[in-house]
Amino acid sequence: MSRLVVISNRVAVPKARGAAGAQGGLAGALNSALKKHKGVWFGWSGRDSDEAAGTINMQRHDGVTTATIDLTSQEVDDYYNGYANSTLWPLFHYRLDLTRYERETGKGYERVNERFAESVTPLIEDDDLVWVHDYHLLPLAERLRSRGLKNRIGFFLHTPWPPTRLFVSLPFHERLVMAMLEYDVIGFQTREWLESFLHYCEKELHADIDEASGRITYQGRTCTARAYPIGIDWDHFQAQGETGEARQAAQRLLSSTRRRTAMIGVDRLDYSKGLPERIDGIGRFFDQNPDRVRDLVYIQIAPPSREDVDSYQKIRNELEQKTGQINGARSEVDVVPIRYVNRGYSHAELFGFFRAAKIGMVSPLRDGMNLVAKEYVAAQDPEDPGVLILSRFAGAAAQLDRALLVNPHSPDDLAHAIGKALDMPLKERRERYEASIATVRDDNVQIWTENFVADLAGEGEAH
Ligand code: F6P
């Protein structure tokens, strides 16, 4: 079996025994694939250091080798805060209004991709499979090829791919996609993003496309693009749900909400998640149903994210203001309609919160997949499940089409869905839950990893 080399912006370095319990589903799945393939996981350490930049820090824990490099503070600014998160992220989430095009940050992005290639090349052996992740590293295959690498190299995009008409607003868009075509396999979360990519390759690059197989032939080279919808780590999440920590979390939430129905949202504090729009929808619901302030409490868990980027600071302020307005207008001495929490919780605690909250609210304006939606379903009691309200613009909506699908831009649509979820009879809740649970359980992150790696290894139609 070939070794696997995973390359991503961030690396989940397992610190010690037991740390696996605290890491996310993707990190867990990649770690088990790496263990099986005796591989290496390479990426940025998350630190900036002008002295140690570029020095590789290798660690080995529990059969997995991680290799990380620091970046200089200038590189972090240009590559991470700049091109990745102020240009590509907003553009890929259809937010041209927030997309900044700066030549300097574009150059910094290319330099960091070059630095990644330079640092990781000596770690790659001839038969290794190389799997690159996400929008931070779109041109990495080309950088690796220019160093003579002949290995199979795959890429998975965790975000949406935007429609061609938006993507062409990116200066040097052709160069970026031409560099991507040096990958052998390119994976997207949904058919929608895949189709946008194929459309771009056909219309703008005049590449030869075979829609059925996803084969793209361009300047004598062929790569295959397919959809691989990511899933949750079902077994790990269920095991977390069995812990005392999960039970206590559920109990805490239930005893603090008493006769009110808890509705929960868990999102990184990111404008793509539609948080102010969601609060407007909740406000509309209370405007239309002022007496129901005693029936519903909304709990928003929103750990801060990418705080050095302007648009993230703005969204935080906006959210605080809107939450404050509704709470000011609707609170009673014993009732506060919205609880807004600016921190993260463990998987076990989240399981408990999801189990106790009878409505899950996931309303991104645009999202590659959204695993919170799947986790919410996974945490429900099959005998008495809660209701998932889900944006039709999340990748997850393609699989969870029996959730209450909403237009997250419409306060009326959100308000209507909240009322419907609050009043939904048990029979309908169960019917909707049963229509969703199989895909959440079976199309899990292990299957996703296996499917992608099988295609990358050229083992044919694994799925
Ligand atoms: O694709 C989005 C993503 O890279 C996720 O994989 C990850 O959970 C999130 O963004 C974290 O963002 P950051 O690394 O910038 O904190």
PDB file of C-alpha atoms in Angstrom, residues 152-404:
ATOM      1  CA  ARG A 152      -0.448  11.081  -7.926  1.00  0.00           C
ATOM      2  CA  ILE A 153      -1.620  14.336  -6.336  1.00  0.00           C
ATOM      3  CA  GLY A 154      -5.209  14.966  -5.285  1.00  0.00           C
ATOM      4  CA  PHE A 155      -6.992  18.061  -4.045  1.00  0.00           C
ATOM      5  CA  PHE A 156     -10.187  18.519  -2.043  1.00  0.00           C
ATOM      6  CA  LEU A 157     -11.969  21.865  -1.762  1.00  0.00           C
ATOM      7  CA  HIS A 158     -13.866  22.252   1.531  1.00  0.00           C
ATOM      8  CA  THR A 159     -15.697  25.417   0.375  1.00  0.00           C
ATOM      9  CA  PRO A 160     -18.077  26.062  -2.525  1.00  0.00           C
ATOM     10  CA  TRP A 161     -16.694  26.749  -5.993  1.00  0.00           C
ATOM     11  CA  PRO A 162     -18.414  29.906  -7.306  1.00  0.00           C
ATOM     12  CA  PRO A 163     -20.230  30.295 -10.618  1.00  0.00           C
ATOM     13  CA  THR A 164     -18.006  31.273 -13.544  1.00  0.00           C
ATOM     14  CA  ARG A 165     -19.483  34.781 -13.750  1.00  0.00           C
ATOM     15  CA  LEU A 166     -18.233  35.488 -10.226  1.00  0.00           C
ATOM     16  CA  PHE A 167     -14.960  33.608 -10.469  1.00  0.00           C
ATOM     17  CA  VAL A 168     -13.780  35.596 -13.494  1.00  0.00           C
ATOM     18  CA  SER A 169     -13.683  38.720 -11.307  1.00  0.00           C
ATOM     19  CA  LEU A 170     -10.469  37.293  -9.835  1.00  0.00           C
ATOM     20  CA  PRO A 171      -7.407  38.775 -11.504  1.00  0.00           C
ATOM     21  CA  PHE A 172      -5.294  35.953 -13.003  1.00  0.00           C
ATOM     22  CA  HIS A 173      -8.131  33.466 -12.624  1.00  0.00           C
ATOM     23  CA  GLU A 174      -6.897  31.417 -15.594  1.00  0.00           C
ATOM     24  CA  ARG A 175      -3.474  31.024 -14.038  1.00  0.00           C
ATOM     25  CA  LEU A 176      -4.956  29.697 -10.817  1.00  0.00           C
ATOM     26  CA  VAL A 177      -7.155  27.095 -12.480  1.00  0.00           C
ATOM     27  CA  MET A 178      -4.441  26.050 -14.920  1.00  0.00           C
ATOM     28  CA  ALA A 179      -2.247  25.376 -11.882  1.00  0.00           C
ATOM     29  CA  MET A 180      -5.067  23.278 -10.368  1.00  0.00           C
ATOM     30  CA  LEU A 181      -5.232  21.131 -13.466  1.00  0.00           C
ATOM     31  CA  GLU A 182      -1.843  19.720 -12.438  1.00  0.00           C
ATOM     32  CA  TYR A 183      -3.722  17.675  -9.819  1.00  0.00           C
ATOM     33  CA  ASP A 184      -4.831  14.168 -10.820  1.00  0.00           C
ATOM     34  CA  VAL A 185      -8.065  14.184  -8.821  1.00  0.00           C
ATOM     35  CA  ILE A 186     -10.027  17.266  -7.728  1.00  0.00           C
ATOM     36  CA  GLY A 187     -12.825  16.767  -5.217  1.00  0.00           C
ATOM     37  CA  PHE A 188     -15.770  19.021  -4.376  1.00  0.00           C
ATOM     38  CA  GLN A 189     -18.409  18.753  -1.661  1.00  0.00           C
ATOM     39  CA  THR A 190     -21.426  18.725  -4.000  1.00  0.00           C
ATOM     40  CA  ARG A 191     -22.366  18.362  -7.640  1.00  0.00           C
ATOM     41  CA  GLU A 192     -23.252  22.053  -7.709  1.00  0.00           C
ATOM     42  CA  TRP A 193     -19.693  23.187  -6.999  1.00  0.00           C
ATOM     43  CA  LEU A 194     -18.332  20.490  -9.322  1.00  0.00           C
ATOM     44  CA  GLU A 195     -20.548  21.690 -12.163  1.00  0.00           C
ATOM     45  CA  SER A 196     -19.417  25.296 -11.656  1.00  0.00           C
ATOM     46  CA  PHE A 197     -15.796  24.182 -11.907  1.00  0.00           C
ATOM     47  CA  LEU A 198     -16.373  22.109 -15.049  1.00  0.00           C
ATOM     48  CA  HIS A 199     -18.299  24.999 -16.567  1.00  0.00           C
ATOM     49  CA  TYR A 200     -15.368  27.333 -15.925  1.00  0.00           C
ATOM     50  CA  CYS A 201     -12.854  24.899 -17.457  1.00  0.00           C
ATOM     51  CA  GLU A 202     -14.982  24.520 -20.554  1.00  0.00           C
ATOM     52  CA  LYS A 203     -16.001  28.135 -21.103  1.00  0.00           C
ATOM     53  CA  GLU A 204     -12.869  29.987 -20.052  1.00  0.00           C
ATOM     54  CA  LEU A 205     -10.040  27.532 -20.706  1.00  0.00           C
ATOM     55  CA  HIS A 206     -11.735  25.669 -23.573  1.00  0.00           C
ATOM     56  CA  ALA A 207     -10.707  22.422 -21.928  1.00  0.00           C
ATOM     57  CA  ASP A 208     -12.217  19.180 -23.127  1.00  0.00           C
ATOM     58  CA  ILE A 209     -14.796  18.010 -20.580  1.00  0.00           C
ATOM     59  CA  ASP A 210     -16.439  14.635 -20.186  1.00  0.00           C
ATOM     60  CA  GLU A 211     -19.382  15.486 -17.909  1.00  0.00           C
ATOM     61  CA  ALA A 212     -20.189  11.878 -17.021  1.00  0.00           C
ATOM     62  CA  SER A 213     -16.733  10.921 -15.737  1.00  0.00           C
ATOM     63  CA  GLY A 214     -15.567  14.404 -14.733  1.00  0.00           C
ATOM     64  CA  ARG A 215     -12.472  14.017 -16.907  1.00  0.00           C
ATOM     65  CA  ILE A 216     -10.904  17.312 -17.917  1.00  0.00           C
ATOM     66  CA  THR A 217      -8.314  17.267 -20.673  1.00  0.00           C
ATOM     67  CA  TYR A 218      -6.264  20.394 -21.059  1.00  0.00           C
ATOM     68  CA  GLN A 219      -3.026  20.889 -22.984  1.00  0.00           C
ATOM     69  CA  GLY A 220      -2.414  17.148 -23.192  1.00  0.00           C
ATOM     70  CA  ARG A 221      -2.964  16.473 -19.487  1.00  0.00           C
ATOM     71  CA  THR A 222      -6.002  14.826 -17.930  1.00  0.00           C
ATOM     72  CA  CYS A 223      -7.391  15.174 -14.436  1.00  0.00           C
ATOM     73  CA  THR A 224     -10.653  13.964 -12.938  1.00  0.00           C
ATOM     74  CA  ALA A 225     -13.044  16.163 -10.953  1.00  0.00           C
ATOM     75  CA  ARG A 226     -15.777  14.567  -8.843  1.00  0.00           C
ATOM     76  CA  ALA A 227     -18.088  15.268  -5.918  1.00  0.00           C
ATOM     77  CA  TYR A 228     -17.216  13.605  -2.596  1.00  0.00           C
ATOM     78  CA  PRO A 229     -19.685  14.881   0.039  1.00  0.00           C
ATOM     79  CA  ILE A 230     -17.896  14.925   3.369  1.00  0.00           C
ATOM     80  CA  GLY A 231     -19.535  13.355   6.419  1.00  0.00           C
ATOM     81  CA  ILE A 232     -19.128  13.333  10.171  1.00  0.00           C
ATOM     82  CA  ASP A 233     -17.160  10.846  12.240  1.00  0.00           C
ATOM     83  CA  TRP A 234     -20.308   8.980  13.266  1.00  0.00           C
ATOM     84  CA  ASP A 235     -18.731   6.446  15.650  1.00  0.00           C
ATOM     85  CA  HIS A 236     -16.631   9.045  17.409  1.00  0.00           C
ATOM     86  CA  PHE A 237     -19.564  11.440  17.780  1.00  0.00           C
ATOM     87  CA  GLN A 238     -21.868   8.709  19.112  1.00  0.00           C
ATOM     88  CA  ALA A 239     -19.178   7.693  21.596  1.00  0.00           C
ATOM     89  CA  GLN A 240     -18.969  11.310  22.733  1.00  0.00           C
ATOM     90  CA  GLY A 241     -22.733  11.277  23.217  1.00  0.00           C
ATOM     91  CA  GLU A 242     -22.372   8.389  25.692  1.00  0.00           C
ATOM     92  CA  THR A 243     -20.126  10.343  28.045  1.00  0.00           C
ATOM     93  CA  GLY A 244     -21.056  11.959  31.342  1.00  0.00           C
ATOM     94  CA  GLU A 245     -19.861  15.251  29.860  1.00  0.00           C
ATOM     95  CA  ALA A 246     -22.548  15.034  27.148  1.00  0.00           C
ATOM     96  CA  ARG A 247     -25.257  14.094  29.634  1.00  0.00           C
ATOM     97  CA  GLN A 248     -24.327  16.943  31.952  1.00  0.00           C
ATOM     98  CA  ALA A 249     -24.323  19.407  29.065  1.00  0.00           C
ATOM     99  CA  ALA A 250     -27.817  18.294  28.029  1.00  0.00           C
ATOM    100  CA  GLN A 251     -28.982  18.579  31.620  1.00  0.00           C
ATOM    101  CA  ARG A 252     -27.518  22.071  32.009  1.00  0.00           C
ATOM    102  CA  LEU A 253     -29.323  23.269  28.944  1.00  0.00           C
ATOM    103  CA  LEU A 254     -32.625  21.657  29.889  1.00  0.00           C
ATOM    104  CA  SER A 255     -32.640  22.920  33.454  1.00  0.00           C
ATOM    105  CA  SER A 256     -31.799  26.454  32.342  1.00  0.00           C
ATOM    106  CA  THR A 257     -34.543  26.593  29.700  1.00  0.00           C
ATOM    107  CA  ARG A 258     -37.275  24.755  31.619  1.00  0.00           C
ATOM    108  CA  ARG A 259     -40.618  25.011  29.800  1.00  0.00           C
ATOM    109  CA  ARG A 260     -39.214  26.882  26.841  1.00  0.00           C
ATOM    110  CA  THR A 261     -38.081  25.106  23.667  1.00  0.00           C
ATOM    111  CA  ALA A 262     -34.399  25.634  23.048  1.00  0.00           C
ATOM    112  CA  MET A 263     -33.298  26.361  19.476  1.00  0.00           C
ATOM    113  CA  ILE A 264     -29.544  26.132  18.933  1.00  0.00           C
ATOM    114  CA  GLY A 265     -27.049  27.434  16.365  1.00  0.00           C
ATOM    115  CA  VAL A 266     -23.327  26.612  16.401  1.00  0.00           C
ATOM    116  CA  ASP A 267     -21.179  28.470  13.900  1.00  0.00           C
ATOM    117  CA  ARG A 268     -17.737  29.962  13.537  1.00  0.00           C
ATOM    118  CA  LEU A 269     -18.253  33.714  13.667  1.00  0.00           C
ATOM    119  CA  ASP A 270     -18.117  34.097   9.887  1.00  0.00           C
ATOM    120  CA  TYR A 271     -20.255  36.244   7.560  1.00  0.00           C
ATOM    121  CA  SER A 272     -20.907  33.187   5.361  1.00  0.00           C
ATOM    122  CA  LYS A 273     -22.920  31.657   8.223  1.00  0.00           C
ATOM    123  CA  GLY A 274     -25.756  34.180   7.912  1.00  0.00           C
ATOM    124  CA  LEU A 275     -25.816  35.114  11.598  1.00  0.00           C
ATOM    125  CA  PRO A 276     -27.215  38.685  11.460  1.00  0.00           C
ATOM    126  CA  GLU A 277     -29.768  37.495   8.884  1.00  0.00           C
ATOM    127  CA  ARG A 278     -30.730  34.684  11.269  1.00  0.00           C
ATOM    128  CA  ILE A 279     -31.186  37.097  14.151  1.00  0.00           C
ATOM    129  CA  ASP A 280     -33.432  39.192  11.868  1.00  0.00           C
ATOM    130  CA  GLY A 281     -35.518  36.075  11.235  1.00  0.00           C
ATOM    131  CA  ILE A 282     -35.813  35.414  14.962  1.00  0.00           C
ATOM    132  CA  GLY A 283     -36.731  39.060  15.509  1.00  0.00           C
ATOM    133  CA  ARG A 284     -39.431  38.729  12.857  1.00  0.00           C
ATOM    134  CA  PHE A 285     -40.773  35.619  14.576  1.00  0.00           C
ATOM    135  CA  PHE A 286     -41.108  37.498  17.889  1.00  0.00           C
ATOM    136  CA  ASP A 287     -42.639  40.513  16.116  1.00  0.00           C
ATOM    137  CA  GLN A 288     -45.279  38.242  14.658  1.00  0.00           C
ATOM    138  CA  ASN A 289     -45.710  36.179  17.847  1.00  0.00           C
ATOM    139  CA  PRO A 290     -44.903  38.446  20.805  1.00  0.00           C
ATOM    140  CA  ASP A 291     -46.450  36.032  23.329  1.00  0.00           C
ATOM    141  CA  ARG A 292     -44.131  33.201  22.203  1.00  0.00           C
ATOM    142  CA  VAL A 293     -41.141  34.795  23.886  1.00  0.00           C
ATOM    143  CA  ARG A 294     -42.050  32.416  26.720  1.00  0.00           C
ATOM    144  CA  ASP A 295     -42.008  29.404  24.346  1.00  0.00           C
ATOM    145  CA  LEU A 296     -38.668  29.799  22.615  1.00  0.00           C
ATOM    146  CA  VAL A 297     -35.108  30.556  23.645  1.00  0.00           C
ATOM    147  CA  TYR A 298     -32.398  30.817  21.007  1.00  0.00           C
ATOM    148  CA  ILE A 299     -28.861  29.812  21.926  1.00  0.00           C
ATOM    149  CA  GLN A 300     -26.151  30.971  19.554  1.00  0.00           C
ATOM    150  CA  ILE A 301     -22.701  29.500  20.091  1.00  0.00           C
ATOM    151  CA  ALA A 302     -20.257  31.465  17.946  1.00  0.00           C
ATOM    152  CA  PRO A 303     -16.529  31.047  18.599  1.00  0.00           C
ATOM    153  CA  PRO A 304     -14.579  33.978  17.091  1.00  0.00           C
ATOM    154  CA  SER A 305     -12.612  33.273  13.927  1.00  0.00           C
ATOM    155  CA  ARG A 306      -9.970  35.016  11.747  1.00  0.00           C
ATOM    156  CA  GLU A 307     -10.063  38.015  14.025  1.00  0.00           C
ATOM    157  CA  ASP A 308      -7.315  39.909  12.204  1.00  0.00           C
ATOM    158  CA  VAL A 309      -9.493  40.249   9.112  1.00  0.00           C
ATOM    159  CA  ASP A 310     -11.677  43.401   8.955  1.00  0.00           C
ATOM    160  CA  SER A 311     -14.847  41.774   7.688  1.00  0.00           C
ATOM    161  CA  TYR A 312     -14.768  39.367  10.655  1.00  0.00           C
ATOM    162  CA  GLN A 313     -14.508  42.217  13.154  1.00  0.00           C
ATOM    163  CA  LYS A 314     -17.473  43.910  11.485  1.00  0.00           C
ATOM    164  CA  ILE A 315     -19.665  40.828  11.587  1.00  0.00           C
ATOM    165  CA  ARG A 316     -18.964  40.422  15.285  1.00  0.00           C
ATOM    166  CA  ASN A 317     -20.049  43.993  16.024  1.00  0.00           C
ATOM    167  CA  GLU A 318     -23.147  43.659  13.897  1.00  0.00           C
ATOM    168  CA  LEU A 319     -24.190  40.466  15.612  1.00  0.00           C
ATOM    169  CA  GLU A 320     -23.677  41.895  19.094  1.00  0.00           C
ATOM    170  CA  GLN A 321     -25.778  44.903  18.169  1.00  0.00           C
ATOM    171  CA  LYS A 322     -28.666  42.908  16.710  1.00  0.00           C
ATOM    172  CA  THR A 323     -28.722  40.440  19.590  1.00  0.00           C
ATOM    173  CA  GLY A 324     -28.693  43.316  22.074  1.00  0.00           C
ATOM    174  CA  GLN A 325     -31.581  45.034  20.281  1.00  0.00           C
ATOM    175  CA  ILE A 326     -33.845  41.997  20.384  1.00  0.00           C
ATOM    176  CA  ASN A 327     -32.961  41.166  23.961  1.00  0.00           C
ATOM    177  CA  GLY A 328     -33.544  44.785  24.950  1.00  0.00           C
ATOM    178  CA  ALA A 329     -36.920  44.885  23.257  1.00  0.00           C
ATOM    179  CA  ARG A 330     -38.227  41.445  24.232  1.00  0.00           C
ATOM    180  CA  SER A 331     -36.704  40.454  27.580  1.00  0.00           C
ATOM    181  CA  GLU A 332     -38.700  40.191  30.788  1.00  0.00           C
ATOM    182  CA  VAL A 333     -37.148  40.033  34.231  1.00  0.00           C
ATOM    183  CA  ASP A 334     -37.215  36.243  34.027  1.00  0.00           C
ATOM    184  CA  VAL A 335     -36.930  35.715  30.240  1.00  0.00           C
ATOM    185  CA  VAL A 336     -34.140  36.545  27.782  1.00  0.00           C
ATOM    186  CA  PRO A 337     -34.927  35.419  24.218  1.00  0.00           C
ATOM    187  CA  ILE A 338     -31.372  35.108  22.846  1.00  0.00           C
ATOM    188  CA  ARG A 339     -28.269  33.745  24.543  1.00  0.00           C
ATOM    189  CA  TYR A 340     -25.157  34.603  22.649  1.00  0.00           C
ATOM    190  CA  VAL A 341     -21.999  32.730  23.590  1.00  0.00           C
ATOM    191  CA  ASN A 342     -18.620  33.667  22.101  1.00  0.00           C
ATOM    192  CA  ARG A 343     -16.715  30.469  22.778  1.00  0.00           C
ATOM    193  CA  GLY A 344     -16.282  26.899  21.566  1.00  0.00           C
ATOM    194  CA  TYR A 345     -17.314  23.651  23.283  1.00  0.00           C
ATOM    195  CA  SER A 346     -16.084  20.055  23.126  1.00  0.00           C
ATOM    196  CA  HIS A 347     -17.780  17.519  20.884  1.00  0.00           C
ATOM    197  CA  ALA A 348     -19.278  15.808  23.933  1.00  0.00           C
ATOM    198  CA  GLU A 349     -20.833  19.057  25.174  1.00  0.00           C
ATOM    199  CA  LEU A 350     -22.138  19.893  21.708  1.00  0.00           C
ATOM    200  CA  PHE A 351     -23.742  16.455  21.472  1.00  0.00           C
ATOM    201  CA  GLY A 352     -25.515  17.155  24.767  1.00  0.00           C
ATOM    202  CA  PHE A 353     -26.667  20.625  23.679  1.00  0.00           C
ATOM    203  CA  PHE A 354     -27.922  19.292  20.336  1.00  0.00           C
ATOM    204  CA  ARG A 355     -29.812  16.497  22.079  1.00  0.00           C
ATOM    205  CA  ALA A 356     -31.496  18.910  24.464  1.00  0.00           C
ATOM    206  CA  ALA A 357     -32.381  21.575  21.860  1.00  0.00           C
ATOM    207  CA  LYS A 358     -35.539  20.628  19.989  1.00  0.00           C
ATOM    208  CA  ILE A 359     -34.693  22.897  17.048  1.00  0.00           C
ATOM    209  CA  GLY A 360     -31.332  23.057  15.246  1.00  0.00           C
ATOM    210  CA  MET A 361     -30.794  26.247  13.258  1.00  0.00           C
ATOM    211  CA  VAL A 362     -28.224  26.097  10.435  1.00  0.00           C
ATOM    212  CA  SER A 363     -28.757  28.978   8.019  1.00  0.00           C
ATOM    213  CA  PRO A 364     -25.544  29.861   6.165  1.00  0.00           C
ATOM    214  CA  LEU A 365     -25.845  32.191   3.186  1.00  0.00           C
ATOM    215  CA  ARG A 366     -23.477  29.816   1.423  1.00  0.00           C
ATOM    216  CA  ASP A 367     -21.568  26.816   2.733  1.00  0.00           C
ATOM    217  CA  GLY A 368     -19.465  24.063   1.139  1.00  0.00           C
ATOM    218  CA  MET A 369     -21.192  21.380   3.226  1.00  0.00           C
ATOM    219  CA  ASN A 370     -21.854  22.281   6.908  1.00  0.00           C
ATOM    220  CA  LEU A 371     -21.206  19.447   9.301  1.00  0.00           C
ATOM    221  CA  VAL A 372     -23.106  21.085  12.187  1.00  0.00           C
ATOM    222  CA  ALA A 373     -26.313  20.185  10.317  1.00  0.00           C
ATOM    223  CA  LYS A 374     -25.248  16.530  10.218  1.00  0.00           C
ATOM    224  CA  GLU A 375     -24.092  16.549  13.844  1.00  0.00           C
ATOM    225  CA  TYR A 376     -27.423  17.991  14.955  1.00  0.00           C
ATOM    226  CA  VAL A 377     -29.284  15.118  13.273  1.00  0.00           C
ATOM    227  CA  ALA A 378     -26.782  12.576  14.631  1.00  0.00           C
ATOM    228  CA  ALA A 379     -27.368  13.735  18.212  1.00  0.00           C
ATOM    229  CA  GLN A 380     -31.172  13.388  18.176  1.00  0.00           C
ATOM    230  CA  ASP A 381     -33.165  10.902  20.204  1.00  0.00           C
ATOM    231  CA  PRO A 382     -34.790   8.660  17.532  1.00  0.00           C
ATOM    232  CA  GLU A 383     -37.946   8.382  19.673  1.00  0.00           C
ATOM    233  CA  ASP A 384     -38.336  12.132  20.123  1.00  0.00           C
ATOM    234  CA  PRO A 385     -36.138  13.904  17.576  1.00  0.00           C
ATOM    235  CA  GLY A 386     -35.764  17.657  17.177  1.00  0.00           C
ATOM    236  CA  VAL A 387     -36.270  19.580  13.942  1.00  0.00           C
ATOM    237  CA  LEU A 388     -33.431  20.810  11.741  1.00  0.00           C
ATOM    238  CA  ILE A 389     -33.938  24.156   9.990  1.00  0.00           C
ATOM    239  CA  LEU A 390     -31.392  24.238   7.173  1.00  0.00           C
ATOM    240  CA  SER A 391     -30.393  26.780   4.557  1.00  0.00           C
ATOM    241  CA  ARG A 392     -31.004  25.627   1.029  1.00  0.00           C
ATOM    242  CA  PHE A 393     -27.620  27.188   0.195  1.00  0.00           C
ATOM    243  CA  ALA A 394     -25.600  24.812   2.381  1.00  0.00           C
ATOM    244  CA  GLY A 395     -24.036  21.843   0.586  1.00  0.00           C
ATOM    245  CA  ALA A 396     -25.670  19.629   3.231  1.00  0.00           C
ATOM    246  CA  ALA A 397     -29.141  20.501   1.852  1.00  0.00           C
ATOM    247  CA  ALA A 398     -28.498  18.222  -1.135  1.00  0.00           C
ATOM    248  CA  GLN A 399     -28.419  15.240   1.256  1.00  0.00           C
ATOM    249  CA  LEU A 400     -30.679  16.502   4.088  1.00  0.00           C
ATOM    250  CA  ASP A 401     -33.592  17.452   1.885  1.00  0.00           C
ATOM    251  CA  ARG A 402     -36.172  16.502   4.553  1.00  0.00           C
ATOM    252  CA  ALA A 403     -34.934  19.202   6.910  1.00  0.00           C
ATOM    253  CA  LEU A 404     -37.031  22.383   6.936  1.00  0.00           C
TER     254      LEU A 404
END
